[in-house]
CSV table of C-alpha atoms and ligand atoms in Angstrom, one decimal:
chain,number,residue,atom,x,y,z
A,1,UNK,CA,27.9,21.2,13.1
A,2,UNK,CA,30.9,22.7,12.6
A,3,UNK,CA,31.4,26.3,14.8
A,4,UNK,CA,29.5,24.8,17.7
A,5,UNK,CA,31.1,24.9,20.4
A,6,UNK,CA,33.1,21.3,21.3
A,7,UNK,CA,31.8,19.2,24.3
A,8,UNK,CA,34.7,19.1,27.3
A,9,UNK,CA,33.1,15.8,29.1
A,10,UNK,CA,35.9,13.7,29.1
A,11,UNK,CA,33.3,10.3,28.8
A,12,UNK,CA,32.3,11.5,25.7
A,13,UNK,CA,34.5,9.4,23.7
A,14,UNK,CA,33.4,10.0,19.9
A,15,UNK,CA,31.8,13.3,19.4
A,16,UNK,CA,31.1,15.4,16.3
A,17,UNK,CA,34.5,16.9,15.4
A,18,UNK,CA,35.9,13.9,13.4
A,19,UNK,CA,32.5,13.2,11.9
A,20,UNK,CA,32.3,9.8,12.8
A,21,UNK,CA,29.6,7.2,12.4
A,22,UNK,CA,28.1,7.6,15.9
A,23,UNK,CA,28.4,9.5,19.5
A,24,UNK,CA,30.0,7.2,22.2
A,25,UNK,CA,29.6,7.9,25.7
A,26,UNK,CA,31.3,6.2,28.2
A,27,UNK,CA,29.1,5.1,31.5
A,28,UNK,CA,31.3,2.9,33.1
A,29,UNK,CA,35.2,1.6,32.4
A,30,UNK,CA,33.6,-1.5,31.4
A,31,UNK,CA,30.5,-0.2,29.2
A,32,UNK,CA,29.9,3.0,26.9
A,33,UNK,CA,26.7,4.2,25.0
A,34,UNK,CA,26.9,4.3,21.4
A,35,UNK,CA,23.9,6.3,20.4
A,36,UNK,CA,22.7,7.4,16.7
A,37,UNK,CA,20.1,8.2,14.7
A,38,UNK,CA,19.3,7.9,10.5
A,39,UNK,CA,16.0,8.2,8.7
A,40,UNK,CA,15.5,8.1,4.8
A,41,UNK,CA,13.1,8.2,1.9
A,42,UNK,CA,11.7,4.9,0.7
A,43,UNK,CA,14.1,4.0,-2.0
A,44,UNK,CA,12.0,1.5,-3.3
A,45,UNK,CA,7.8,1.2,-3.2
A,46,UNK,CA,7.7,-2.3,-1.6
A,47,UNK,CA,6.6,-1.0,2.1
A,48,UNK,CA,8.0,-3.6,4.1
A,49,UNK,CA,11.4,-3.6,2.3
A,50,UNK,CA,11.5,0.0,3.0
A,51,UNK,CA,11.6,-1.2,6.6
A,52,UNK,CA,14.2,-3.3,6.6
A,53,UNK,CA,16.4,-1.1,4.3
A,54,UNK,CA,16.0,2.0,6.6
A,55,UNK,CA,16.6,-0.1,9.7
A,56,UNK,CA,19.8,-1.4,8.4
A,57,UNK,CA,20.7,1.6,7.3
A,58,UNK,CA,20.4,3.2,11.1
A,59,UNK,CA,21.5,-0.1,12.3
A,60,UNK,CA,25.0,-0.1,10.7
A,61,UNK,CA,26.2,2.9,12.4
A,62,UNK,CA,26.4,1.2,15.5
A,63,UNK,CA,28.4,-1.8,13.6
A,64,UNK,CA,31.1,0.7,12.3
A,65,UNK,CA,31.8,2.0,16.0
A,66,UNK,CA,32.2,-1.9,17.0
A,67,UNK,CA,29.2,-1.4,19.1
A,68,UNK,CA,26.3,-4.2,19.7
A,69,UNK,CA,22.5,-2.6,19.2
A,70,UNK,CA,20.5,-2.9,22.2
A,71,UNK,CA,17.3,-0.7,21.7
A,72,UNK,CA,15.8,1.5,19.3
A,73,UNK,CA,13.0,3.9,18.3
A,74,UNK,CA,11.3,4.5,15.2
A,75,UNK,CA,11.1,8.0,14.0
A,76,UNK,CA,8.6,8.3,11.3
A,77,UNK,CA,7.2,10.5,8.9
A,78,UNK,CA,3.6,9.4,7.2
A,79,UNK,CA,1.4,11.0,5.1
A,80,UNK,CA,-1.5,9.5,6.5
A,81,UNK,CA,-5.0,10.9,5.0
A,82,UNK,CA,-2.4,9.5,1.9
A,83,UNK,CA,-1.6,6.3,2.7
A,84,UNK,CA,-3.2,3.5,4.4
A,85,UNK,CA,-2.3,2.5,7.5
A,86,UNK,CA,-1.5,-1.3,6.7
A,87,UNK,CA,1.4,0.9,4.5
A,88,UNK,CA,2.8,2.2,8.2
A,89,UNK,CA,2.7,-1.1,9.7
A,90,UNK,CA,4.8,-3.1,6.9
A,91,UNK,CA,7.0,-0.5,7.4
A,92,UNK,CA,7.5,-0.8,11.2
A,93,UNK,CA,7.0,-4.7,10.2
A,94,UNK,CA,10.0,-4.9,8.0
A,95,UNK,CA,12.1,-2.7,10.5
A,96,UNK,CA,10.8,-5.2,13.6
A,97,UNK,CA,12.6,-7.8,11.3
A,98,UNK,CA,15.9,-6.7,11.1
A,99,UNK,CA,16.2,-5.2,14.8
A,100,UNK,CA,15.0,-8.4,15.7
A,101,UNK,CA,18.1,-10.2,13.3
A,102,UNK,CA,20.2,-7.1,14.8
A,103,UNK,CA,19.3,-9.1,18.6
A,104,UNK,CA,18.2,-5.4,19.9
A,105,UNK,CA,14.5,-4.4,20.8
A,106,UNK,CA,12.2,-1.9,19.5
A,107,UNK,CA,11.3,0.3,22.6
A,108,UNK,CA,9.4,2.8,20.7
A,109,UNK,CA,9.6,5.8,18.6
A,110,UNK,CA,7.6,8.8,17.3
A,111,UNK,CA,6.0,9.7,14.2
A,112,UNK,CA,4.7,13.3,12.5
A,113,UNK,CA,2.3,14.1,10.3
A,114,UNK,CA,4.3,14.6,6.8
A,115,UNK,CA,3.3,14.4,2.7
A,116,UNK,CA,6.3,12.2,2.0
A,117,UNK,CA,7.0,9.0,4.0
A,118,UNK,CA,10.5,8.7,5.9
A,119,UNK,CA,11.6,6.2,8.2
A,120,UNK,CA,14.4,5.3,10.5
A,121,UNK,CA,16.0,4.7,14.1
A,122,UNK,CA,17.3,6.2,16.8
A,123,UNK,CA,19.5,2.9,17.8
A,124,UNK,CA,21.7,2.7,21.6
A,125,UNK,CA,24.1,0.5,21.3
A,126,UNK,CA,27.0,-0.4,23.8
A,127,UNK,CA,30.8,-1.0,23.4
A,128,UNK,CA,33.7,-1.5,25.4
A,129,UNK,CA,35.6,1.4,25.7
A,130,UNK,CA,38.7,0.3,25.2
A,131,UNK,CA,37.4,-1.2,21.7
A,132,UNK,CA,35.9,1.5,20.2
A,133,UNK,CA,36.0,1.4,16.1
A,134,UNK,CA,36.6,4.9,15.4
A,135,UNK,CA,37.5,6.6,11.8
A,136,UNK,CA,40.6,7.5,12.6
A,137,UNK,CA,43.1,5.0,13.6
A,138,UNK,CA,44.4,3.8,9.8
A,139,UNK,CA,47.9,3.1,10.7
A,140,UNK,CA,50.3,3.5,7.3
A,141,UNK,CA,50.7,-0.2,5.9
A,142,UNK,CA,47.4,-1.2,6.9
A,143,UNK,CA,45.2,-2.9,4.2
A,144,UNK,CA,41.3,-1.6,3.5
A,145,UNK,CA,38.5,-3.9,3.4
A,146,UNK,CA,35.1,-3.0,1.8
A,147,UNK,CA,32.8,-5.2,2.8
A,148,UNK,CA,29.7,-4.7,0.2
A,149,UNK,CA,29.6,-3.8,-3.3
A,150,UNK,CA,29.3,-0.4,-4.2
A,151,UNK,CA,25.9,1.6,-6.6
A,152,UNK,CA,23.3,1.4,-4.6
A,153,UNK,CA,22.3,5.2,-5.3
A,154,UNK,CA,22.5,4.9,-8.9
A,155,UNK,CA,20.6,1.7,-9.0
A,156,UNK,CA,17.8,3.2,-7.4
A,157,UNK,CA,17.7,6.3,-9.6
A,158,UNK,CA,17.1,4.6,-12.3
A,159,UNK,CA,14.6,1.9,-11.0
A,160,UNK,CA,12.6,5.2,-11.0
A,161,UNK,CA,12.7,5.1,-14.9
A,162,UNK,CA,12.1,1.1,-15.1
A,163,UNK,CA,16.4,0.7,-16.5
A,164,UNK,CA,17.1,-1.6,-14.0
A,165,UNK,CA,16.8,-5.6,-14.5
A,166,UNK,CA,14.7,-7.3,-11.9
A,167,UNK,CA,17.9,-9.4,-11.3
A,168,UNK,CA,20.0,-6.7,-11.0
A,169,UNK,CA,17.3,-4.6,-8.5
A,170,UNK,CA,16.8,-7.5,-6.3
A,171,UNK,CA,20.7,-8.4,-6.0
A,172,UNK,CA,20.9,-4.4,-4.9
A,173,UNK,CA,17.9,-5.1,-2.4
A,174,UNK,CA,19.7,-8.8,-0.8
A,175,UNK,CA,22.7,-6.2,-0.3
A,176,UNK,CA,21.2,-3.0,1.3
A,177,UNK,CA,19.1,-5.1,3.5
A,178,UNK,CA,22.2,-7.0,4.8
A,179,UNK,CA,23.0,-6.2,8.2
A,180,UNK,CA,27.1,-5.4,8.9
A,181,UNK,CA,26.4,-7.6,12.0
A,182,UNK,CA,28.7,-10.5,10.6
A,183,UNK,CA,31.0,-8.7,9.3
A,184,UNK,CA,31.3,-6.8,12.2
A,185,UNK,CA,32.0,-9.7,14.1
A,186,UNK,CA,34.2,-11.5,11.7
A,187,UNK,CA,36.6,-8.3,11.9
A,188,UNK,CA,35.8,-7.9,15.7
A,189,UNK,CA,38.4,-11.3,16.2
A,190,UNK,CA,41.2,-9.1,15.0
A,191,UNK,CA,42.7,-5.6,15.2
A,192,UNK,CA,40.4,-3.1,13.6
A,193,UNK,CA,42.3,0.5,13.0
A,194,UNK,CA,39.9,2.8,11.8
A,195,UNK,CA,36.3,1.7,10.9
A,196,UNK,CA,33.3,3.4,9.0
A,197,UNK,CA,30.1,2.6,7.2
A,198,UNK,CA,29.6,3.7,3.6
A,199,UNK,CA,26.9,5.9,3.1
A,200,UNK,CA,25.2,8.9,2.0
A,201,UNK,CA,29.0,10.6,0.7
A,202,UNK,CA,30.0,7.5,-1.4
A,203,UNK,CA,33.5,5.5,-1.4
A,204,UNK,CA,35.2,8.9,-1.9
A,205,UNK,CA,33.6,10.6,0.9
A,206,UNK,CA,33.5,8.3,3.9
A,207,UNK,CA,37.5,7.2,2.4
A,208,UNK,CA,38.1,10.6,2.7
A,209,UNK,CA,36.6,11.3,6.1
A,210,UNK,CA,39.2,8.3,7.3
A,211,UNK,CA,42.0,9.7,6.0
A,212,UNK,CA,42.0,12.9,7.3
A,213,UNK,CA,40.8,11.6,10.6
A,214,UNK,CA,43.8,9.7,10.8
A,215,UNK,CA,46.3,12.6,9.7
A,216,UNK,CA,47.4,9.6,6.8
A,217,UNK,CA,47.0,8.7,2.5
A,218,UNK,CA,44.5,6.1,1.3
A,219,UNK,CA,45.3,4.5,-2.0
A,220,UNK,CA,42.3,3.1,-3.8
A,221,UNK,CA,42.7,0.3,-6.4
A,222,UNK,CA,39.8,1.3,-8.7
A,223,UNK,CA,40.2,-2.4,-10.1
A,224,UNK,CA,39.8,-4.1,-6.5
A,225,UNK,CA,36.4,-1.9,-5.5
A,226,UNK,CA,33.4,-4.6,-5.8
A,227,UNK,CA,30.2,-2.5,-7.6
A,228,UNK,CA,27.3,-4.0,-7.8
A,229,UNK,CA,26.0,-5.6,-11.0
A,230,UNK,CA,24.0,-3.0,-13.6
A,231,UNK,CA,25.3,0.2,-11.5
A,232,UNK,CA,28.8,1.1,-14.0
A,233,UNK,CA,26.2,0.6,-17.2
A,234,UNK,CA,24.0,3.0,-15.7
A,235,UNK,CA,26.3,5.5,-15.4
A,236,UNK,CA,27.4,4.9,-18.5
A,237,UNK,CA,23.8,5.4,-20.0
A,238,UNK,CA,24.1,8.8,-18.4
A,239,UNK,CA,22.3,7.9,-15.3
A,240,UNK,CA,23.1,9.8,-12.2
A,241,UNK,CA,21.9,10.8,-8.5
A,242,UNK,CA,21.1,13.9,-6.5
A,243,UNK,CA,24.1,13.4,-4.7
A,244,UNK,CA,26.9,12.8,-7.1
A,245,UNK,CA,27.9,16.4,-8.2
A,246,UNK,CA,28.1,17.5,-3.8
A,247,UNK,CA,29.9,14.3,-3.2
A,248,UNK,CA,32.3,14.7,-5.8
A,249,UNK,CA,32.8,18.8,-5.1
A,250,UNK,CA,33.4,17.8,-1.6
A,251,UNK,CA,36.3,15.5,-2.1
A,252,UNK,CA,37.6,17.0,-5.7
A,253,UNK,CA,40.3,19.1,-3.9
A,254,UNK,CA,41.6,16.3,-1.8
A,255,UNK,CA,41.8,13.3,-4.6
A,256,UNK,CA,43.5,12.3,-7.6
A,257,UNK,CA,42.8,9.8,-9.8
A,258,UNK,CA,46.4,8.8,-11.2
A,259,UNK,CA,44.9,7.3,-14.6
A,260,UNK,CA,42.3,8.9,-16.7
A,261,UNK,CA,38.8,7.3,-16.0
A,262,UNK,CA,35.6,8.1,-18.4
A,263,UNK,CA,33.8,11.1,-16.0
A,264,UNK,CA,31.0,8.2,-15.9
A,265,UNK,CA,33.4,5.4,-14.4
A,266,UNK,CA,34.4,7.9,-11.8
A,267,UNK,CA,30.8,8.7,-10.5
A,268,UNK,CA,30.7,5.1,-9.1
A,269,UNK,CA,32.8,6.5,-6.5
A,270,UNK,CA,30.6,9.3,-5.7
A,271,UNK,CA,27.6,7.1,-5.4
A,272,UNK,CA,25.5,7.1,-2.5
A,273,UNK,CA,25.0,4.3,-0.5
A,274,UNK,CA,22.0,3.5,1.6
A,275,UNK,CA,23.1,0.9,4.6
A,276,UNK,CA,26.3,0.4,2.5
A,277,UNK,CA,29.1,-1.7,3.8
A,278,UNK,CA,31.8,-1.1,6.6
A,279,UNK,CA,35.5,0.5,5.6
A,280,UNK,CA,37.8,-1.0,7.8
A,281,UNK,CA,41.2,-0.2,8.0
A,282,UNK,CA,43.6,-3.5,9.6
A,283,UNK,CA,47.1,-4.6,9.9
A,284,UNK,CA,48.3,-6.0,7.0
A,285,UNK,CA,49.6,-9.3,8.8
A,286,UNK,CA,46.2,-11.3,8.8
A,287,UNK,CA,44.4,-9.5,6.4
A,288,UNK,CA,44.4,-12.3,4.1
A,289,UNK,CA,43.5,-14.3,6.7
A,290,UNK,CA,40.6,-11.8,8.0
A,291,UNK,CA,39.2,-11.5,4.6
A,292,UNK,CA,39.0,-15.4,3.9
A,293,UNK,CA,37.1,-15.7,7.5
A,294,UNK,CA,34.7,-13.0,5.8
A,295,UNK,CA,34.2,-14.8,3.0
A,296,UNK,CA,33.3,-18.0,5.0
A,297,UNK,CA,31.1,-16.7,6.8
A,298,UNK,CA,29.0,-15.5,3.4
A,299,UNK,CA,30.4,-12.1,3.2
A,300,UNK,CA,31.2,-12.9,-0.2
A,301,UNK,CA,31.8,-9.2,-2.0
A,302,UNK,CA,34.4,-8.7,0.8
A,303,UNK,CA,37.3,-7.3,-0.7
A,304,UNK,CA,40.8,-5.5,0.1
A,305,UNK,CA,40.3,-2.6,-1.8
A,306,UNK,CA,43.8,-0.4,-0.8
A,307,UNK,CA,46.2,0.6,1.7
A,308,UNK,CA,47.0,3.4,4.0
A,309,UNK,CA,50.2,5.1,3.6
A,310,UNK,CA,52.0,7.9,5.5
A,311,UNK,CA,50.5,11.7,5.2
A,312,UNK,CA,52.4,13.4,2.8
A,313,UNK,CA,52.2,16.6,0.7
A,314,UNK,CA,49.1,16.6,-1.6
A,315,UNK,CA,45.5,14.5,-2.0
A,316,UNK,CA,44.4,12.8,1.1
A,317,UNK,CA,42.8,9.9,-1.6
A,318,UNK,CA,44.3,8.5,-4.5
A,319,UNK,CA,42.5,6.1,-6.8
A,320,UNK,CA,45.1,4.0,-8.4
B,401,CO,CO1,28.0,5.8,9.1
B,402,CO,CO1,24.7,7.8,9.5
């Protein structure tokens, strides 16, 4: 949306030009609107997975703005002199599920005619306004927290072609379907900096999109990022998604990777994720702290994964 003209109303708080997660709107001094919307392709055939997947997905932008869901819509595309209806409704089912786990309603939605299916939400959400997670706030000496393993995209991929183990595929599912509503509120107890969700751009890109929001470096320990189990060996077998090669040309002028990785091992970077986990950027006092109370609460993959240091000459990202 670039080259559109910017909004002037001063209650919009979060708006398009730092390409954060979700618009914020403030009503009140007390109460602001965080409203979004995400739809995707099935990734896997199991309807009512789907559902919860894609709601989770559109649910988690809320989470990375420090917002609470309140309502949303479905937006759906069905093919459906293709499909049977009962397909449609363990869609919507699965979806019910997690807006449901999310504490928010479904208020109602709209759906088109379409060959391939698509689902999502249009989710409000409210927030304080003075406690807005926005993308860029990393302060230099802060620490980053990821808190879900990385590979969904590439897992996916090649489910298509039967590589992945049923383990693997259904420790992938247990993830994606995860709502960032606990870790939300674990980190909510604390100073949050900056705060994204990774998605469709990959580590790399939603990294990147912090950094230069916040006019500061990230470092990334490539050792410290949790992937998710079978994703690295699919790389490795040559595996790949539709996304890689953009994500990768989007960041490529901006990052350097200060020790020489196989071009497979660096994909994982550039791997789409579908309802991946939030980036948060925090003090470093409490951040061991903050990350144990993540782990207690069974956000077990969450990890510090780097640290923001002062803008300086060169790459915005450095994998270390
Ligand atoms: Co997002
Ligand atoms: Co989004």
């Amino acid at each position: 949306m670039a080259g559109l003209p910017q909004n002037q109303d001063p209650n919009l708080l979060v708006g398009f030009d730092t390409s954060d997660d979700a618009g914020v709107y403030r009503l009140t001094d007390e109460i602001a609107v965080v409203t979004t919307a995400d739809f995707i392709t099935p990734p896997v055939d199991d309807p009512y997975r789907f559902g919860e997947i894609a709601a989770a997905n559109a649910l988690g932008d809320v989470y990375a703005m420090g917002g609470r869901p309140v309502a949303c819509l479905n937006l759906v595309c069905f093919p459906s002199r293709k499909l049977p209806a009962e397909v449609l409704q363990q869609i919507v089912a699965g979806a019910l599920g997690k807006i449901t786990e999310a504490g928010a309603v479904l208020a109602g939605g709209h759906s088109v005619e379409d060959d391939e299916p698509k689902f999502g939400l249009a989710v409000t959400g409210v927030v304080h306004p003075k406690r807005v997670w926005r993308n860029s706030g990393a302060q230099p000496g802060d620490v980053l927290v990821l808190t879900k393993p990385i590979g969904s995209g590439v897992l996916f991929n090649a489910n298509l072609k039967g590589w992945v183990s049923d383990r693997d595929l259904e420790a992938c599912l247990q993830i994606v379907s995860t709502l960032n509503r606990g870790a939300a509120e674990v980190l909510a107890a604390d100073t949050v900096n900056a705060a994204t969700d990774v998605t469709g751009f990959g580590l790399a890109g939603h990294a990147f999109e912090m950094a230069k929001a916040s006019r500061a470096c990230l470092e990334i320990d490539i050792g410290a990022v949790p992937v998710m189990n079978g994703a690295l060996k699919m790389y490795r077998k040559g595996m790949s998604t539709g996304s890689n090669d953009l994500n990768r040309r989007l960041v490529a002028a901006d990052t350097v990777f200060s020790r020489k990785l196989p071009p497979w091992h660096e994909q994982i970077f550039y791997d789409p994720q579908t309802s991946g986990g939030l980036l948060v950027s925090i003090p470093e006092a409490g951040a061991r702290e903050r990350i144990d109370a993540l782990h207690a609460a069974g956000i077990v993959h969450a990890a510090p994964i780097g640290r923001v240091i002062g803008r300086r000459e060169g790459p915005y990202l450095s994998f270390l």
